[in-house]
C-alpha cells in the first residue's frame, strides 16, 4: 500500500468513528519526514483515544504497525507515526492552539471528496 492509499484509508477509518474536521496535508515537496499529515479532532479525550485505537486496531489487522505512538496517556494530542503518513489526533483546544494548518500553510491539501461523509 502506498502512502496516498494509506492516508486515504486512515481518513476513512477516522470518518467512520465520527472524527471531526478531518484534514490531509501533502508534505511530500516540503520535508523528508513523511508524505502526509492527517489531522482529526475528537470531541473529548476519550474520543481522541478511541479514534487512535480504531486506526491502530484496523491497520494492525492488515499487518500495518506504527513506528511510534506519542501522547496516548494524556489523550489531548496523539501522534501516530506510520512512516510516510503521520496521524495527529487532537482535542479541539489542542488543535486550535498548535494550528498545524497554519504551520503547513504552503502545503497542498488532500482532496477528501468521497472519503468523508458530508454533514
mmCIF file with all atom_site columns, C-alpha atoms in Angstrom:
data_model
loop_
_atom_site.group_PDB
_atom_site.id
_atom_site.type_symbol
_atom_site.label_atom_id
_atom_site.label_alt_id
_atom_site.label_comp_id
_atom_site.label_asym_id
_atom_site.label_entity_id
_atom_site.label_seq_id
_atom_site.pdbx_PDB_ins_code
_atom_site.Cartn_x
_atom_site.Cartn_y
_atom_site.Cartn_z
_atom_site.occupancy
_atom_site.B_iso_or_equiv
_atom_site.pdbx_formal_charge
_atom_site.auth_seq_id
_atom_site.auth_comp_id
_atom_site.auth_asym_id
_atom_site.auth_atom_id
_atom_site.pdbx_PDB_model_num
ATOM 1   C CA . UNK A 1 1   ? 0.000   0.000  0.000  1.00 0.00 ? 1   UNK A CA 1
ATOM 2   C CA . UNK A 1 2   ? 1.495   3.339  -0.999 1.00 0.00 ? 2   UNK A CA 1
ATOM 3   C CA . UNK A 1 3   ? 1.397   6.428  1.226  1.00 0.00 ? 3   UNK A CA 1
ATOM 4   C CA . UNK A 1 4   ? -1.576  8.004  -0.569 1.00 0.00 ? 4   UNK A CA 1
ATOM 5   C CA . UNK A 1 5   ? -3.627  4.815  -0.179 1.00 0.00 ? 5   UNK A CA 1
ATOM 6   C CA . UNK A 1 6   ? -2.656  4.576  3.495  1.00 0.00 ? 6   UNK A CA 1
ATOM 7   C CA . UNK A 1 7   ? -3.587  8.222  4.097  1.00 0.00 ? 7   UNK A CA 1
ATOM 8   C CA . UNK A 1 8   ? -6.968  7.660  2.418  1.00 0.00 ? 8   UNK A CA 1
ATOM 9   C CA . UNK A 1 9   ? -7.583  4.520  4.474  1.00 0.00 ? 9   UNK A CA 1
ATOM 10  C CA . UNK A 1 10  ? -6.818  6.375  7.711  1.00 0.00 ? 10  UNK A CA 1
ATOM 11  C CA . UNK A 1 11  ? -9.208  9.182  6.724  1.00 0.00 ? 11  UNK A CA 1
ATOM 12  C CA . UNK A 1 12  ? -11.993 6.640  6.106  1.00 0.00 ? 12  UNK A CA 1
ATOM 13  C CA . UNK A 1 13  ? -11.381 4.970  9.474  1.00 0.00 ? 13  UNK A CA 1
ATOM 14  C CA . UNK A 1 14  ? -11.499 8.317  11.262 1.00 0.00 ? 14  UNK A CA 1
ATOM 15  C CA . UNK A 1 15  ? -14.677 9.297  9.437  1.00 0.00 ? 15  UNK A CA 1
ATOM 16  C CA . UNK A 1 16  ? -16.342 6.008  10.397 1.00 0.00 ? 16  UNK A CA 1
ATOM 17  C CA . UNK A 1 17  ? -15.699 6.836  14.071 1.00 0.00 ? 17  UNK A CA 1
ATOM 18  C CA . UNK A 1 18  ? -17.082 10.369 13.786 1.00 0.00 ? 18  UNK A CA 1
ATOM 19  C CA . UNK A 1 19  ? -13.738 12.181 13.753 1.00 0.00 ? 19  UNK A CA 1
ATOM 20  C CA . UNK A 1 20  ? -14.290 15.911 13.252 1.00 0.00 ? 20  UNK A CA 1
ATOM 21  C CA . UNK A 1 21  ? -12.607 18.369 10.865 1.00 0.00 ? 21  UNK A CA 1
ATOM 22  C CA . UNK A 1 22  ? -10.508 15.706 9.148  1.00 0.00 ? 22  UNK A CA 1
ATOM 23  C CA . UNK A 1 23  ? -7.747  17.208 7.022  1.00 0.00 ? 23  UNK A CA 1
ATOM 24  C CA . UNK A 1 24  ? -4.929  15.774 4.948  1.00 0.00 ? 24  UNK A CA 1
ATOM 25  C CA . UNK A 1 25  ? -1.799  17.786 4.264  1.00 0.00 ? 25  UNK A CA 1
ATOM 26  C CA . UNK A 1 26  ? 0.519   16.715 1.444  1.00 0.00 ? 26  UNK A CA 1
ATOM 27  C CA . UNK A 1 27  ? 4.023   17.414 2.755  1.00 0.00 ? 27  UNK A CA 1
ATOM 28  C CA . UNK A 1 28  ? 5.994   15.478 0.109  1.00 0.00 ? 28  UNK A CA 1
ATOM 29  C CA . UNK A 1 29  ? 7.502   18.568 -1.517 1.00 0.00 ? 29  UNK A CA 1
ATOM 30  C CA . UNK A 1 30  ? 8.305   20.351 1.756  1.00 0.00 ? 30  UNK A CA 1
ATOM 31  C CA . UNK A 1 31  ? 10.030  17.841 4.021  1.00 0.00 ? 31  UNK A CA 1
ATOM 32  C CA . UNK A 1 32  ? 11.554  14.382 4.201  1.00 0.00 ? 32  UNK A CA 1
ATOM 33  C CA . UNK A 1 33  ? 9.795   13.395 7.458  1.00 0.00 ? 33  UNK A CA 1
ATOM 34  C CA . UNK A 1 34  ? 6.852   11.910 5.579  1.00 0.00 ? 34  UNK A CA 1
ATOM 35  C CA . UNK A 1 35  ? 4.411   12.263 2.712  1.00 0.00 ? 35  UNK A CA 1
ATOM 36  C CA . UNK A 1 36  ? 1.173   13.158 4.500  1.00 0.00 ? 36  UNK A CA 1
ATOM 37  C CA . UNK A 1 37  ? -0.095  14.554 7.769  1.00 0.00 ? 37  UNK A CA 1
ATOM 38  C CA . UNK A 1 38  ? -3.627  13.527 8.678  1.00 0.00 ? 38  UNK A CA 1
ATOM 39  C CA . UNK A 1 39  ? -5.307  15.777 11.253 1.00 0.00 ? 39  UNK A CA 1
ATOM 40  C CA . UNK A 1 40  ? -8.504  14.997 13.120 1.00 0.00 ? 40  UNK A CA 1
ATOM 41  C CA . UNK A 1 41  ? -10.328 16.397 16.125 1.00 0.00 ? 41  UNK A CA 1
ATOM 42  C CA . UNK A 1 42  ? -12.038 14.316 18.777 1.00 0.00 ? 42  UNK A CA 1
ATOM 43  C CA . UNK A 1 43  ? -14.889 15.651 20.892 1.00 0.00 ? 43  UNK A CA 1
ATOM 44  C CA . UNK A 1 44  ? -13.177 14.671 24.174 1.00 0.00 ? 44  UNK A CA 1
ATOM 45  C CA . UNK A 1 45  ? -10.082 12.870 25.462 1.00 0.00 ? 45  UNK A CA 1
ATOM 46  C CA . UNK A 1 46  ? -11.919 9.505  25.424 1.00 0.00 ? 46  UNK A CA 1
ATOM 47  C CA . UNK A 1 47  ? -12.958 10.175 21.803 1.00 0.00 ? 47  UNK A CA 1
ATOM 48  C CA . UNK A 1 48  ? -9.364  11.118 20.885 1.00 0.00 ? 48  UNK A CA 1
ATOM 49  C CA . UNK A 1 49  ? -8.168  7.842  22.412 1.00 0.00 ? 49  UNK A CA 1
ATOM 50  C CA . UNK A 1 50  ? -10.924 5.866  20.651 1.00 0.00 ? 50  UNK A CA 1
ATOM 51  C CA . UNK A 1 51  ? -10.036 7.378  17.258 1.00 0.00 ? 51  UNK A CA 1
ATOM 52  C CA . UNK A 1 52  ? -6.363  6.484  17.683 1.00 0.00 ? 52  UNK A CA 1
ATOM 53  C CA . UNK A 1 53  ? -7.173  2.979  18.898 1.00 0.00 ? 53  UNK A CA 1
ATOM 54  C CA . UNK A 1 54  ? -9.517  2.343  15.963 1.00 0.00 ? 54  UNK A CA 1
ATOM 55  C CA . UNK A 1 55  ? -6.829  3.338  13.460 1.00 0.00 ? 55  UNK A CA 1
ATOM 56  C CA . UNK A 1 56  ? -4.228  1.210  15.225 1.00 0.00 ? 56  UNK A CA 1
ATOM 57  C CA . UNK A 1 57  ? -6.516  -1.837 15.519 1.00 0.00 ? 57  UNK A CA 1
ATOM 58  C CA . UNK A 1 58  ? -7.808  -1.662 11.944 1.00 0.00 ? 58  UNK A CA 1
ATOM 59  C CA . UNK A 1 59  ? -4.379  -1.217 10.367 1.00 0.00 ? 59  UNK A CA 1
ATOM 60  C CA . UNK A 1 60  ? -2.817  -3.832 12.640 1.00 0.00 ? 60  UNK A CA 1
ATOM 61  C CA . UNK A 1 61  ? -5.244  -6.422 11.244 1.00 0.00 ? 61  UNK A CA 1
ATOM 62  C CA . UNK A 1 62  ? -3.655  -5.694 7.847  1.00 0.00 ? 62  UNK A CA 1
ATOM 63  C CA . UNK A 1 63  ? -0.133  -6.017 9.216  1.00 0.00 ? 63  UNK A CA 1
ATOM 64  C CA . UNK A 1 64  ? 0.488   -2.259 9.293  1.00 0.00 ? 64  UNK A CA 1
ATOM 65  C CA . UNK A 1 65  ? 2.022   -1.157 12.580 1.00 0.00 ? 65  UNK A CA 1
ATOM 66  C CA . UNK A 1 66  ? 3.009   2.344  13.681 1.00 0.00 ? 66  UNK A CA 1
ATOM 67  C CA . UNK A 1 67  ? 6.685   3.077  14.197 1.00 0.00 ? 67  UNK A CA 1
ATOM 68  C CA . UNK A 1 68  ? 5.818   5.156  17.229 1.00 0.00 ? 68  UNK A CA 1
ATOM 69  C CA . UNK A 1 69  ? 2.835   6.453  19.164 1.00 0.00 ? 69  UNK A CA 1
ATOM 70  C CA . UNK A 1 70  ? 3.164   9.544  21.368 1.00 0.00 ? 70  UNK A CA 1
ATOM 71  C CA . UNK A 1 71  ? 0.672   11.194 23.712 1.00 0.00 ? 71  UNK A CA 1
ATOM 72  C CA . UNK A 1 72  ? -1.661  8.252  24.317 1.00 0.00 ? 72  UNK A CA 1
ATOM 73  C CA . UNK A 1 73  ? -1.576  8.785  28.084 1.00 0.00 ? 73  UNK A CA 1
ATOM 74  C CA . UNK A 1 74  ? -2.784  12.392 28.057 1.00 0.00 ? 74  UNK A CA 1
ATOM 75  C CA . UNK A 1 75  ? -5.069  11.914 25.030 1.00 0.00 ? 75  UNK A CA 1
ATOM 76  C CA . UNK A 1 76  ? -5.121  15.607 24.125 1.00 0.00 ? 76  UNK A CA 1
ATOM 77  C CA . UNK A 1 77  ? -2.767  15.092 21.161 1.00 0.00 ? 77  UNK A CA 1
ATOM 78  C CA . UNK A 1 78  ? -1.908  11.600 19.997 1.00 0.00 ? 78  UNK A CA 1
ATOM 79  C CA . UNK A 1 79  ? 0.690   11.316 17.266 1.00 0.00 ? 79  UNK A CA 1
ATOM 80  C CA . UNK A 1 80  ? 0.878   8.049  15.329 1.00 0.00 ? 80  UNK A CA 1
ATOM 81  C CA . UNK A 1 81  ? 3.861   7.640  13.007 1.00 0.00 ? 81  UNK A CA 1
ATOM 82  C CA . UNK A 1 82  ? 3.205   5.280  10.109 1.00 0.00 ? 82  UNK A CA 1
ATOM 83  C CA . UNK A 1 83  ? 6.469   6.330  8.399  1.00 0.00 ? 83  UNK A CA 1
ATOM 84  C CA . UNK A 1 84  ? 5.139   8.147  5.340  1.00 0.00 ? 84  UNK A CA 1
ATOM 85  C CA . UNK A 1 85  ? 1.803   9.029  6.947  1.00 0.00 ? 85  UNK A CA 1
ATOM 86  C CA . UNK A 1 86  ? 1.730   10.777 10.308 1.00 0.00 ? 86  UNK A CA 1
ATOM 87  C CA . UNK A 1 87  ? -1.596  10.964 12.107 1.00 0.00 ? 87  UNK A CA 1
ATOM 88  C CA . UNK A 1 88  ? -2.357  13.746 14.597 1.00 0.00 ? 88  UNK A CA 1
ATOM 89  C CA . UNK A 1 89  ? -5.452  13.194 16.765 1.00 0.00 ? 89  UNK A CA 1
ATOM 90  C CA . UNK A 1 90  ? -6.315  16.300 18.789 1.00 0.00 ? 90  UNK A CA 1
ATOM 91  C CA . UNK A 1 91  ? -8.855  17.669 21.209 1.00 0.00 ? 91  UNK A CA 1
ATOM 92  C CA . UNK A 1 92  ? -10.428 20.842 19.833 1.00 0.00 ? 92  UNK A CA 1
ATOM 93  C CA . UNK A 1 93  ? -8.460  23.128 22.167 1.00 0.00 ? 93  UNK A CA 1
ATOM 94  C CA . UNK A 1 94  ? -5.130  21.478 21.412 1.00 0.00 ? 94  UNK A CA 1
ATOM 95  C CA . UNK A 1 95  ? -5.699  21.594 17.661 1.00 0.00 ? 95  UNK A CA 1
ATOM 96  C CA . UNK A 1 96  ? -6.574  25.288 17.824 1.00 0.00 ? 96  UNK A CA 1
ATOM 97  C CA . UNK A 1 97  ? -3.524  26.025 19.978 1.00 0.00 ? 97  UNK A CA 1
ATOM 98  C CA . UNK A 1 98  ? -0.991  24.297 17.698 1.00 0.00 ? 98  UNK A CA 1
ATOM 99  C CA . UNK A 1 99  ? -2.765  25.248 14.455 1.00 0.00 ? 99  UNK A CA 1
ATOM 100 C CA . UNK A 1 100 ? -0.918  22.789 12.217 1.00 0.00 ? 100 UNK A CA 1
ATOM 101 C CA . UNK A 1 101 ? -2.827  24.015 9.174  1.00 0.00 ? 101 UNK A CA 1
ATOM 102 C CA . UNK A 1 102 ? -1.230  27.454 9.603  1.00 0.00 ? 102 UNK A CA 1
ATOM 103 C CA . UNK A 1 103 ? 2.226   25.979 10.209 1.00 0.00 ? 103 UNK A CA 1
ATOM 104 C CA . UNK A 1 104 ? 1.937   23.972 6.980  1.00 0.00 ? 104 UNK A CA 1
ATOM 105 C CA . UNK A 1 105 ? 0.013   26.617 5.017  1.00 0.00 ? 105 UNK A CA 1
ATOM 106 C CA . UNK A 1 106 ? 2.315   26.199 1.993  1.00 0.00 ? 106 UNK A CA 1
ATOM 107 C CA . UNK A 1 107 ? 1.485   22.507 1.646  1.00 0.00 ? 107 UNK A CA 1
ATOM 108 C CA . UNK A 1 108 ? -1.324  21.351 -0.636 1.00 0.00 ? 108 UNK A CA 1
ATOM 109 C CA . UNK A 1 109 ? -4.371  19.745 0.957  1.00 0.00 ? 109 UNK A CA 1
ATOM 110 C CA . UNK A 1 110 ? -5.578  16.250 0.148  1.00 0.00 ? 110 UNK A CA 1
ATOM 111 C CA . UNK A 1 111 ? -8.864  16.041 -1.710 1.00 0.00 ? 111 UNK A CA 1
ATOM 112 C CA . UNK A 1 112 ? -11.096 14.185 0.743  1.00 0.00 ? 112 UNK A CA 1
ATOM 113 C CA . UNK A 1 113 ? -14.081 14.011 -1.604 1.00 0.00 ? 113 UNK A CA 1
ATOM 114 C CA . UNK A 1 114 ? -15.618 10.568 -1.268 1.00 0.00 ? 114 UNK A CA 1
ATOM 115 C CA . UNK A 1 115 ? -13.515 9.752  1.799  1.00 0.00 ? 115 UNK A CA 1
ATOM 116 C CA . UNK A 1 116 ? -15.548 11.638 4.398  1.00 0.00 ? 116 UNK A CA 1
ATOM 117 C CA . UNK A 1 117 ? -19.283 11.883 4.821  1.00 0.00 ? 117 UNK A CA 1
ATOM 118 C CA . UNK A 1 118 ? -20.797 15.257 4.114  1.00 0.00 ? 118 UNK A CA 1
ATOM 119 C CA . UNK A 1 119 ? -22.562 16.930 7.000  1.00 0.00 ? 119 UNK A CA 1
#
